[in-house]
Coordinates of C-alpha atoms in Angstrom, one line a residue:
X25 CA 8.1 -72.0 -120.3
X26 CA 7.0 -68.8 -122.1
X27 CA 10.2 -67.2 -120.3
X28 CA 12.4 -69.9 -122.0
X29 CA 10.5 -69.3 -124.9
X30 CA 11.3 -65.3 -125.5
X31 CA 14.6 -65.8 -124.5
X32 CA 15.1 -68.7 -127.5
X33 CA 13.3 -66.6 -129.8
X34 CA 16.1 -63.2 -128.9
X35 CA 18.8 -66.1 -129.5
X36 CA 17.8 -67.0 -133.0
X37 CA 16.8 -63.4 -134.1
X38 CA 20.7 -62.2 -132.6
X39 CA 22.3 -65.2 -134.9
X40 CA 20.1 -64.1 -137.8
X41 CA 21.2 -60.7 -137.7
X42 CA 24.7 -61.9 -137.5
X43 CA 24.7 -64.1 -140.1
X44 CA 23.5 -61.6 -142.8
X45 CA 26.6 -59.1 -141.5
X46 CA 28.7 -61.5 -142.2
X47 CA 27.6 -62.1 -145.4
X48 CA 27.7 -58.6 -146.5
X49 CA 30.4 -57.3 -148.1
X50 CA 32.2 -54.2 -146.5
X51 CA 31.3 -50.8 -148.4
X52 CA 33.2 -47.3 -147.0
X53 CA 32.6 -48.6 -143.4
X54 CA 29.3 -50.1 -143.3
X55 CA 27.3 -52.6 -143.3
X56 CA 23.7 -53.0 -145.2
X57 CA 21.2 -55.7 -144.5
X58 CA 18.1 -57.1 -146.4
X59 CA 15.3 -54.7 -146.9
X60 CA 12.8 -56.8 -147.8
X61 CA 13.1 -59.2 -144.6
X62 CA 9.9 -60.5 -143.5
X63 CA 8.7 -60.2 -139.9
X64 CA 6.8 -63.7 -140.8
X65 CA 10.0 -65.3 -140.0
X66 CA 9.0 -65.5 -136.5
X67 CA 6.6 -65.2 -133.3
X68 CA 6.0 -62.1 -131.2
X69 CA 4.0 -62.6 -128.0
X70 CA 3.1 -59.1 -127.0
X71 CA 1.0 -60.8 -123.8
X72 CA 4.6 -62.6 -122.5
X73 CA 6.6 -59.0 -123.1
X74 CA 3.8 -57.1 -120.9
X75 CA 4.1 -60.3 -118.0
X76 CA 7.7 -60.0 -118.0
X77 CA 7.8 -56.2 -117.6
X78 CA 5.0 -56.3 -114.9
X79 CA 7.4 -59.0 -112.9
X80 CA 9.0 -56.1 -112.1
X81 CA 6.8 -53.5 -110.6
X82 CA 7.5 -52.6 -106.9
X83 CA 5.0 -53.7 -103.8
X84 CA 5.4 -51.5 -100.4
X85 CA 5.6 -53.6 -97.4
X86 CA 4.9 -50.8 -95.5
X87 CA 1.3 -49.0 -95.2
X88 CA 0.2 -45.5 -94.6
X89 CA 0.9 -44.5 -90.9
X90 CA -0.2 -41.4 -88.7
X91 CA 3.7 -40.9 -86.6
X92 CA 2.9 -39.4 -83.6
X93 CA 5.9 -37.8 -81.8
X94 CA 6.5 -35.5 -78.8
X95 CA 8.2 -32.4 -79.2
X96 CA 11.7 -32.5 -79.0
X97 CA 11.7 -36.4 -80.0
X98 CA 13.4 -38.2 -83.2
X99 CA 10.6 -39.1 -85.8
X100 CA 11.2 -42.4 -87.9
X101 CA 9.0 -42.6 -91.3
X102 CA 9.7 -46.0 -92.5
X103 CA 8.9 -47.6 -96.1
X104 CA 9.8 -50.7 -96.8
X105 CA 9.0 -52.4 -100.4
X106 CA 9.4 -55.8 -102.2
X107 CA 11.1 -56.1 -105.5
X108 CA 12.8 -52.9 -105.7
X109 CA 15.4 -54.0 -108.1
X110 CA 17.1 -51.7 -109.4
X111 CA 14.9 -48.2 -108.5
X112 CA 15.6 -46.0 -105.6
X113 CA 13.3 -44.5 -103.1
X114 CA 13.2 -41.0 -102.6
X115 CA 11.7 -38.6 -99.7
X116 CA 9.1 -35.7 -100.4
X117 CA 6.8 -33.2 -98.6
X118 CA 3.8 -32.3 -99.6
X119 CA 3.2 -28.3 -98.4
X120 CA -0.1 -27.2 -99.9
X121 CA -0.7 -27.8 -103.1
X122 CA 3.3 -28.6 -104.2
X123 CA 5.9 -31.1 -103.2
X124 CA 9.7 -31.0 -102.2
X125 CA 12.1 -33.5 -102.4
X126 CA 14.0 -34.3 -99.1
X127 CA 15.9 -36.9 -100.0
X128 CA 16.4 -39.6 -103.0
X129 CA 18.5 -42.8 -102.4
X130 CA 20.6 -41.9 -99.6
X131 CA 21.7 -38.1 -100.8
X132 CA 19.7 -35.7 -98.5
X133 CA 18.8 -32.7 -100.7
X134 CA 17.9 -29.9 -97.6
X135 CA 20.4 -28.0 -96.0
X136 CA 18.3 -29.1 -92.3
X137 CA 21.1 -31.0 -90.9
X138 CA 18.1 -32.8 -88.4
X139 CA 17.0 -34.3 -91.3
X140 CA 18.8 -38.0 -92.3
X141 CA 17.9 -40.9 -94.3
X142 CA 19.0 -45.1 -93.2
X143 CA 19.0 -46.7 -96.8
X144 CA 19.3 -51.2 -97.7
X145 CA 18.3 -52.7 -100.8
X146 CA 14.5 -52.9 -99.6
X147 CA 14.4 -50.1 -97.3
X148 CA 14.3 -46.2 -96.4
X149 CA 14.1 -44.9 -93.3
X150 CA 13.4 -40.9 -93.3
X151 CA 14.6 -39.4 -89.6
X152 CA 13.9 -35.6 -88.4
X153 CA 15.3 -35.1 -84.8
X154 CA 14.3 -32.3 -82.7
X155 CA 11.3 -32.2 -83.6
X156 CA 9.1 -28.7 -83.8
X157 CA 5.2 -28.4 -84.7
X158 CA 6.8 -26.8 -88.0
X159 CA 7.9 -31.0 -89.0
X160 CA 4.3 -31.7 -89.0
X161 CA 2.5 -32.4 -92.4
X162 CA 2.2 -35.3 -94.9
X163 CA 5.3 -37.0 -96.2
X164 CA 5.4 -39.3 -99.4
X165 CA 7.9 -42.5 -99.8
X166 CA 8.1 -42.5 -104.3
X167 CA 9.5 -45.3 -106.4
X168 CA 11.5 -44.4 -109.4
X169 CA 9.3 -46.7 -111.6
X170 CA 7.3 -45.8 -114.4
X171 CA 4.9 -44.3 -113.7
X172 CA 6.1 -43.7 -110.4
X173 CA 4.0 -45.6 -107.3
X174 CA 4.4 -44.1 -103.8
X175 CA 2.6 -44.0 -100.0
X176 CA 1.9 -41.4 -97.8
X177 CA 2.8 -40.9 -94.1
X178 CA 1.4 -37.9 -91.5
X179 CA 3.3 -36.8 -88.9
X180 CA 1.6 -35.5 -85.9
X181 CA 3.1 -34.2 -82.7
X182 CA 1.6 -35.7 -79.7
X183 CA -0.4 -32.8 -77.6
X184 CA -1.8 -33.4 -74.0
X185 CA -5.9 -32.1 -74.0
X186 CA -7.7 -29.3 -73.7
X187 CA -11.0 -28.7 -73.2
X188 CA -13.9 -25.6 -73.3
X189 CA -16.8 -25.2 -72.8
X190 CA -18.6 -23.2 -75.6
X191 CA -20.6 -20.3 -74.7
X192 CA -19.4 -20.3 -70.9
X193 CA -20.1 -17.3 -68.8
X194 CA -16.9 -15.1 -67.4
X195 CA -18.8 -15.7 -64.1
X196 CA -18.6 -19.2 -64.9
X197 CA -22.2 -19.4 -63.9
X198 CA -25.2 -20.3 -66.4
X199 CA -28.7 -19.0 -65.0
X200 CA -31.8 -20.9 -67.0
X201 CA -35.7 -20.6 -65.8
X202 CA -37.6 -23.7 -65.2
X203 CA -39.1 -25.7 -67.9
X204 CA -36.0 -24.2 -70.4
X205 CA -33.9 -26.1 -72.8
X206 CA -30.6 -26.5 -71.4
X207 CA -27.4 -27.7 -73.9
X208 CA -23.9 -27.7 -72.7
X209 CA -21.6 -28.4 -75.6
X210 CA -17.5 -29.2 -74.8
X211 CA -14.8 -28.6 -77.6
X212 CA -11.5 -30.4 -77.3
X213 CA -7.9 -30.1 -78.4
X214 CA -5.3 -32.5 -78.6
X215 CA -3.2 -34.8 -80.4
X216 CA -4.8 -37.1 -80.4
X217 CA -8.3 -36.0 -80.3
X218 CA -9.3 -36.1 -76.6
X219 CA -12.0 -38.8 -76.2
X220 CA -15.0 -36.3 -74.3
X221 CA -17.4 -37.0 -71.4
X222 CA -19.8 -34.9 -68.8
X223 CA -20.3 -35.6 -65.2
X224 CA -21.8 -33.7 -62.4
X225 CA -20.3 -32.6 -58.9
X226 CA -21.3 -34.5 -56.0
X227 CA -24.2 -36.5 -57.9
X228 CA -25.5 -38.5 -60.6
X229 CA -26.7 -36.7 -63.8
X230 CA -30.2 -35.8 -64.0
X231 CA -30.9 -39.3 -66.1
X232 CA -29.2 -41.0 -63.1
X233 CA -25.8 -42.2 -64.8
X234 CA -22.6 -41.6 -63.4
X235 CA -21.3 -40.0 -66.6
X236 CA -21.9 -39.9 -70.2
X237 CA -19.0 -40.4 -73.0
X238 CA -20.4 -37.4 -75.7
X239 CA -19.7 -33.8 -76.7
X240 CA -22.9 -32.2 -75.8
X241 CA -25.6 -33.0 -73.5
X242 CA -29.7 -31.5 -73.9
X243 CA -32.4 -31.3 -71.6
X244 CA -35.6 -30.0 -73.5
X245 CA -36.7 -29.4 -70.5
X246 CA -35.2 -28.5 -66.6
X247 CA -36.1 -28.3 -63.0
X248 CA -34.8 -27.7 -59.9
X249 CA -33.5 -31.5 -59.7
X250 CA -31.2 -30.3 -62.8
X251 CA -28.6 -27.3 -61.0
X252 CA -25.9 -28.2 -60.0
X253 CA -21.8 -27.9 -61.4
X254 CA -21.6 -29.9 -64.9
X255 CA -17.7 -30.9 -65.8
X256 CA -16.7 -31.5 -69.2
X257 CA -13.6 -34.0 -68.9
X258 CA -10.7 -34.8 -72.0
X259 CA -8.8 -37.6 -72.2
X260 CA -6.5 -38.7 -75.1
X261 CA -3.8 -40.9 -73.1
X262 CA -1.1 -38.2 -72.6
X263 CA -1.1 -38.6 -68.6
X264 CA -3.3 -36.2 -67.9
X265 CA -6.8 -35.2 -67.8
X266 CA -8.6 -31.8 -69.2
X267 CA -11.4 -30.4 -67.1
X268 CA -13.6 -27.4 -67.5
X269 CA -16.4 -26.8 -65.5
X270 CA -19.9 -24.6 -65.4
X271 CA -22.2 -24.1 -62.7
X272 CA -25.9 -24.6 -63.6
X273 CA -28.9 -22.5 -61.4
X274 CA -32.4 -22.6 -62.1
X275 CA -34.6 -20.4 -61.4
X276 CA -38.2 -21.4 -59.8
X277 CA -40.8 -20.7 -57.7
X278 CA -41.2 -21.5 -54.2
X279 CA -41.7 -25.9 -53.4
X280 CA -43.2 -26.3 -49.5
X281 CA -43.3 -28.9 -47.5
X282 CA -45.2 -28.6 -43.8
X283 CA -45.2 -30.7 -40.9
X284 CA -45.2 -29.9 -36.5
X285 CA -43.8 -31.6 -33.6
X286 CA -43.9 -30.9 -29.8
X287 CA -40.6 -30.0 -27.3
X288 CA -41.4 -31.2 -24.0
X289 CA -39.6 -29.1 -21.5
X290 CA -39.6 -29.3 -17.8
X291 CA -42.8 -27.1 -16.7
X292 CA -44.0 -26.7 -20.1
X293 CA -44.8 -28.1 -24.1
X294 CA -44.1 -25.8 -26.9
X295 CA -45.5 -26.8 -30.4
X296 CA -43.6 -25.9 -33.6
X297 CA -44.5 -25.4 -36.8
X298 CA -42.3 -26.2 -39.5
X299 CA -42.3 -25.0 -42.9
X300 CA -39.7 -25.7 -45.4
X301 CA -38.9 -24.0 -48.2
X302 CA -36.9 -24.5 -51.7
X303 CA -36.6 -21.6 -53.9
X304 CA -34.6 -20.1 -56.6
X305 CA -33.7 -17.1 -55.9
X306 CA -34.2 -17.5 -52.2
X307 CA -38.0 -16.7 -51.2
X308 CA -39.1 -14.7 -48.1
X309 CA -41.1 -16.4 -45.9
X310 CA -44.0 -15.0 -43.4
X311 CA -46.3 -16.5 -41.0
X312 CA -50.2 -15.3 -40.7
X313 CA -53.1 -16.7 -39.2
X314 CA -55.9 -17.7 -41.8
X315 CA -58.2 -15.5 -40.7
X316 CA -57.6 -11.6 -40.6
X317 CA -59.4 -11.6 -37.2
X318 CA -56.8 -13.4 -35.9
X319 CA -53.2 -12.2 -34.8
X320 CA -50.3 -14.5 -33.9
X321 CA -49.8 -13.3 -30.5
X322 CA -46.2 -13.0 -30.5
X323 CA -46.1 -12.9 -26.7
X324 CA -45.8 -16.5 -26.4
X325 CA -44.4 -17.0 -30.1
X326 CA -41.1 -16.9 -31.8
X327 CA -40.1 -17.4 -35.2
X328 CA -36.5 -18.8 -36.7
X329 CA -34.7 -20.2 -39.1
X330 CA -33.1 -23.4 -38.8
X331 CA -30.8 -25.0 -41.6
X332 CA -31.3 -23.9 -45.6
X333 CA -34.9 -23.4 -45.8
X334 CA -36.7 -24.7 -43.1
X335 CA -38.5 -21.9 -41.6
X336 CA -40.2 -22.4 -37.6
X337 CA -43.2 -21.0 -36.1
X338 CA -42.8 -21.9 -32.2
X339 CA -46.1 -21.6 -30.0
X340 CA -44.9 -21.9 -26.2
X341 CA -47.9 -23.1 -24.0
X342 CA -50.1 -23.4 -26.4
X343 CA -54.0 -22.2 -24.9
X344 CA -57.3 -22.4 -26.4
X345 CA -56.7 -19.2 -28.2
X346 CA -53.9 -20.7 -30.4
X347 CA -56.2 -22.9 -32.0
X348 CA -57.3 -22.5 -35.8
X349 CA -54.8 -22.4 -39.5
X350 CA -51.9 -20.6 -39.8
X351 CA -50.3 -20.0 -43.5
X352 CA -46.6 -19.8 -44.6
X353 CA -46.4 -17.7 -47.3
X354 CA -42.6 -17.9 -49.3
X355 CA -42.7 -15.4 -52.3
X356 CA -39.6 -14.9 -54.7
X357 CA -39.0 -13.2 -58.8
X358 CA -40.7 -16.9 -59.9
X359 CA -43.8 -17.4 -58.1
X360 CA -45.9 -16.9 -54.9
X361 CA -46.3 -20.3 -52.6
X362 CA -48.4 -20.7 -49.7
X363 CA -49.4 -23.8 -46.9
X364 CA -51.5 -23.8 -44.1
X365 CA -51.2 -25.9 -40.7
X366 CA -54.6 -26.0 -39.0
X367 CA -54.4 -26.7 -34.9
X368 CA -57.2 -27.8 -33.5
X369 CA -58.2 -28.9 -30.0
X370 CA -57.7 -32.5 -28.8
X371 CA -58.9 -33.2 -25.2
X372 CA -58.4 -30.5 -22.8
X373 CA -56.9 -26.7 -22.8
X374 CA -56.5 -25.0 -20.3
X375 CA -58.0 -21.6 -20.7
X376 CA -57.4 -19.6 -17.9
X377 CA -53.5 -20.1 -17.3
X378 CA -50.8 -19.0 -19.3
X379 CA -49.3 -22.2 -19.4
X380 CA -50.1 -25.7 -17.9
X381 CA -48.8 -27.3 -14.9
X382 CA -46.5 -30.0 -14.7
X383 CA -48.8 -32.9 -13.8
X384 CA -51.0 -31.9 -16.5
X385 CA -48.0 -31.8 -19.1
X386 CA -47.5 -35.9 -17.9
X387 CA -50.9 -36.8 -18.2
X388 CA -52.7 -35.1 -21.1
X389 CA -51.7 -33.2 -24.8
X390 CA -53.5 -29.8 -25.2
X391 CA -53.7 -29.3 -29.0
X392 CA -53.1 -31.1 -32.2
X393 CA -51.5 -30.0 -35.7
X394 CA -52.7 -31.0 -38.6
X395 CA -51.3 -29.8 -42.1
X396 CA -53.3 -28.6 -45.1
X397 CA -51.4 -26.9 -48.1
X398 CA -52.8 -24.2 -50.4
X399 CA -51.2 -23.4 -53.7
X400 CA -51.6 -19.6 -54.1
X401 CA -49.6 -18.6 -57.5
X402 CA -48.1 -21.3 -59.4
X403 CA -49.2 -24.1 -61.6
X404 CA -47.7 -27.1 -60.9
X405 CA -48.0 -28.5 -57.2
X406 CA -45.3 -26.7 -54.9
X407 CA -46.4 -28.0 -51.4
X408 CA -45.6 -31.4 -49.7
X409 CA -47.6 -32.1 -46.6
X410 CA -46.2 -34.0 -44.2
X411 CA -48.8 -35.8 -41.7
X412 CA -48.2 -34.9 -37.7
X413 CA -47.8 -37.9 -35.6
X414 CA -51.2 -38.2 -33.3
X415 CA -51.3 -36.2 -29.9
X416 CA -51.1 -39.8 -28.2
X417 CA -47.8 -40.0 -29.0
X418 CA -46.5 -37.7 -26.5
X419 CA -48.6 -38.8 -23.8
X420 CA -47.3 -42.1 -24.1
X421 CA -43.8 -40.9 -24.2
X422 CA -44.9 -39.2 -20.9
X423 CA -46.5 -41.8 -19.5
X424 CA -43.7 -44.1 -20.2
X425 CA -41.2 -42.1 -18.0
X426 CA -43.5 -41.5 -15.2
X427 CA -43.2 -45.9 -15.4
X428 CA -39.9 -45.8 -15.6
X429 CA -39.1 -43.4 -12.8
X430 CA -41.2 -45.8 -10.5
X431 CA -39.6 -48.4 -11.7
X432 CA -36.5 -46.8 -11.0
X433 CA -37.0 -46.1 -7.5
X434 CA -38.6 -49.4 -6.9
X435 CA -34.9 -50.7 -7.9
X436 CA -33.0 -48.3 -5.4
X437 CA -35.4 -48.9 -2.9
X438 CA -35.1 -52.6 -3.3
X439 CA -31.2 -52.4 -3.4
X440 CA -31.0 -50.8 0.0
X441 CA -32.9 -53.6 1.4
X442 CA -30.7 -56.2 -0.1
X443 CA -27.6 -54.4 1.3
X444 CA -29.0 -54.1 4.8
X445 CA -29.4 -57.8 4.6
X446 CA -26.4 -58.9 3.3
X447 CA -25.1 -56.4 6.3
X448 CA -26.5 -58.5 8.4
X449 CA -25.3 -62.2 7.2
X450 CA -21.8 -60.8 7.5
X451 CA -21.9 -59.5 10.8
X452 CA -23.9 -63.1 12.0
X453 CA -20.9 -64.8 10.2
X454 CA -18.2 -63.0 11.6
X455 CA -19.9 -63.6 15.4
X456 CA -19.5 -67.1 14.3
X457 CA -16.4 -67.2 13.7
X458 CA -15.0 -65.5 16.6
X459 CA -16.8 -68.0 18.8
X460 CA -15.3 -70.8 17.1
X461 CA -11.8 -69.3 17.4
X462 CA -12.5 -68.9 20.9
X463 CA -13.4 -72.6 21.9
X464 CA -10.2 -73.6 19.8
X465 CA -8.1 -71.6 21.8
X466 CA -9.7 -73.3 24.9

C-alpha cells in the first residue's frame, strides 16, 4: 500500500508541474514557474523512500570458502547473489596491503590468459587453470552497489605432509639420564594442516596406549621402561603418510636379578649360577666369593655369557669346598650393582672325590643355592631375587626315571613273554589243522 501510495503521490506532483507549464506564457524560450509554491501541498514519507531503496540491496548466496586445489588443476571461485538487478560483480586480489581488479562483469582486465570469468544474471564464476603456488592468496567477489558489499574467498593448494622432529640429533639418537625430563615436540607441514600423533616401535607408549593424537609428548620423569624409537606420524588426507622418527636411550645403573638351577649330565651335576643384568651403557660383570679367603677355584668352574645380559657362573661337581656366597658385581658410567647367591649344604657332599658317582647323582642332591642380593652403589633397588626351586626337586626327577626305566623293562620283558605264547597257540593251531586235513583226505 505505501508502494501504491508514493507512486500516486509522483503522479499528481508530474501533472501539477505540467499544468503550471502550460499555463505559462512563452518568454525567449523558457518557461518560469511559481516561486512561492508551497511544499504543504503534499506528503513526503522519508521512512517509505529509505524501504524502497533498501529493496534493492544485494544478498550473496554464496559464503566465504577456503578452495583447495592441486597443482596443475583448474580452480573455480564461485559467488552467487540474490537481487543483483542491475549491478555487476567484479573480481579482485588482495596482495598485501592493496587490491587488483581481475575481472568486472565478464571483461577480464589481466593479460594471464589462465585466468577466465562464466558470468548469468545472479552469478560469477572466477576460473585460473594451471594452477602454481604463485595463484594462492585471498580473492574478493564486489558488488557495484553503494557502498559496495563483497565476500572473500582463499585459495590454497593442496600439499601432501611433512613432518620433523624439533631438535633431532644428526645421529638420530637422543641420549637422556634417568629420572630426566624427556619432551619430544613434532612440527608439521601441509595443506591442509597434517593432523599429528606419536607412537613407539614395537610397543605401547610408556602410559600403555597404543598412540596419542598431539604435537608434543613430556615425561617429567624417565626410566629404563621409557627407551625405545618414538615416531611422530602426519596425516592430512593426501594419500600418504609423514613419518619421522628418534631413537630414545637412557642411561642407568646396573638392575640384577639372581636365581640357579642344576644340569644333570650322565656321571655328573653341575650347578649354575645365574645372574642377569640390565644396564645402560652395558655394565661389566665379575664373579667373587664373599669372603676374600675364598677363591673360585676355576678348575672345576667356567664362566659365560648367554643371551643380552644374563651372565653364568657354572660349578661342575660341586664338593664341600664350593659351599658359602658368591657376589656378581656389574659396574658401568651410572652406578655400581652387586648380588650375592649363598650355597649351602643340603644332605650329603662328598669330600674326598672330585666328583660323585652315578648312583649317588640318582639318589641324593649335594648342595643347595639360595639367593640374597646386596645393593652396593645406587639408591633405588636394582636387584630381583629369584627363589631356587628346593634340592628335592631333582631327586624326584631322578627318582622318577630310575621308575620309569623299571617300568620300562618290566614292559619289554613282559612283551617277550606274550610273544612266546602267542608262538605257541599258532604252532598248536596249525598241528590242528593239518590233522584235520589229514582225516578228510582219508
Amino acid at each position: 500500500m505505501k508502494t501504491v501510495r508514493v507512486k500516486q503521490m509522483k503522479q499528481l506532483l508530474m501533472m501539477l508541474v505540467l499544468m503550471i507549464l502550460t499555463g505559462c506564457k512563452p518568454s525567449t524560450g523558457f518557461y518560469t514557474y511559481d516561486d512561492n509554491y508551497s511544499e504543504e501541498n503534499y506528503e513526503y514519507n522519508e521512512e517509505v523512500e529509505v524501504e524502497e531503496e533498501a529493496n534493492f540491496l544485494p544478498v550473496f548466496e554464496s559464503s566465504p570458502t577456503v578452495y583447495r586445489v592441486r597443482r596443475g588443476n583448474t580452480a573455480r571461485l564461485e559467488c552467487a547473489v540474490d537481487n543483483l538487478g542491475p549491478m555487476i560483480l567484479s573480481w579482485r586480489r588482495l596482495i598485501n596491503n592493496s587490491s587488483a581488479y581481475i575481472a568486472t562483469g565478464s571483461i577480464v582486465m589481466v593479460r594471464d590468459k589462465r585466468f577466465s570469468v562464466l558470468t548469468s544474471t545472479t552469478s560469477s564464476m572466477l576460473l585460473i587453470t594451471l594452477m602454481t603456488p604463485k595463484d594462492t592468496g585471498e580473492y574478493v567477489c564486489e558488488v557495484s552497489s553503494t557502498p559496495p558489499v563483497h565476500i572473500k574467498h582463499w585459495l590454497k593448494m593442496k600439499a601432501p605432509p611433512s613432518v620433523a622432529i624439533l631438535g633431532k640429533p644428526s645421529s638420530g639418537q637422543f641420549t637422556i639420564q634417568s629420572g630426566e625430563e624427556l619432551g619430544l615436540v613434532c612440527r608439521g607441514e601441509g595443506e591442509p594442516a597434517p593432523v599429528l600423533a606419536w607412537r613407539r616401535e614395537g610397543q605401547p607408549l610408556p602410559d600403555g596406549e597404543s598412540s596419542v593424537a598431539a604435537d608434543q609428548i613430556i615425561y617429567s620423569s624417565v626410566g629404563r621402561g621409557h627407551a625405545g624409537t618414538y615416531t611422530c606420524t602426519g596425516d592430512n588426507g593426501a594419500g600418504r603418510v609423514a613419518t619421522d622418527s628418534v631413537q630414545v636411550t637412557v642411561k642407568y645403573a646396573p638392575v640384577i636379578s639372581v636365581d640357579h638351577s642344576y644340569i644333570h649330565h650322565h656321571n655328573n651335576i653341575s650347578l649354575e649360577l645365574v645372574c642377569s643384568v640390565e644396564a645402560f651403557p652395558l655394565a661389566s660383570v665379575q664373579w667373587s666369593r664373599t669372603m676374600e679367603q675364598e677363591k673360585i677355584n676355576m678348575d672345576r668352574a667356567r664362566v659365560g655369557l648367554r643371551g643380552q645380559g644374563k651372565h653364568v657362573l657354572i660349578l661342575d661337581n660341586p664338593m664341600k669346598s664350593d659351599l658359602g656366597s658368591y657376589q656378581c658385581t656389574a659396574n658401568n658410567t651410572e652406578g655400581r650393582v652387586g648380588a650375592t647367591i649363598s650355597v649351602s649344604e643340603s644332605v650329603q657332599v662328598p669330600t674326598g672325590r672330585e666328583g660323585v658317582d652315578e648312583e649317588a647323582t640318582t639318589t641324593e642332591d649335594t648342595i643347595l643355592a639360595a639367593g640374597k642380593t646386596v645393593d652396593t652403589a645406587s639408591d633405588t633397588p636394582a636387584v630381583k631375587h629369584i627363589d631356587g626351586g628346593d634340592h628335592k626337586l631333582l631327586k624326584h626327577i631322578l627318582h622318577k626315571m630310575n621308575k620309569f626305566e623299571r617300568v620300562n623293562s618290566d614292559m619289554v620283558k613282559a612283551m617277550k613273554e606274550s610273544n612266546r605264547y602267542l608262538y605257541q597257540i599258532l604252532r598248536n593251531q596249525n598241528i590242528l589243522l593239518e590233522r584235520n586235513s589229514t582225516n578228510i583226505l582219508l
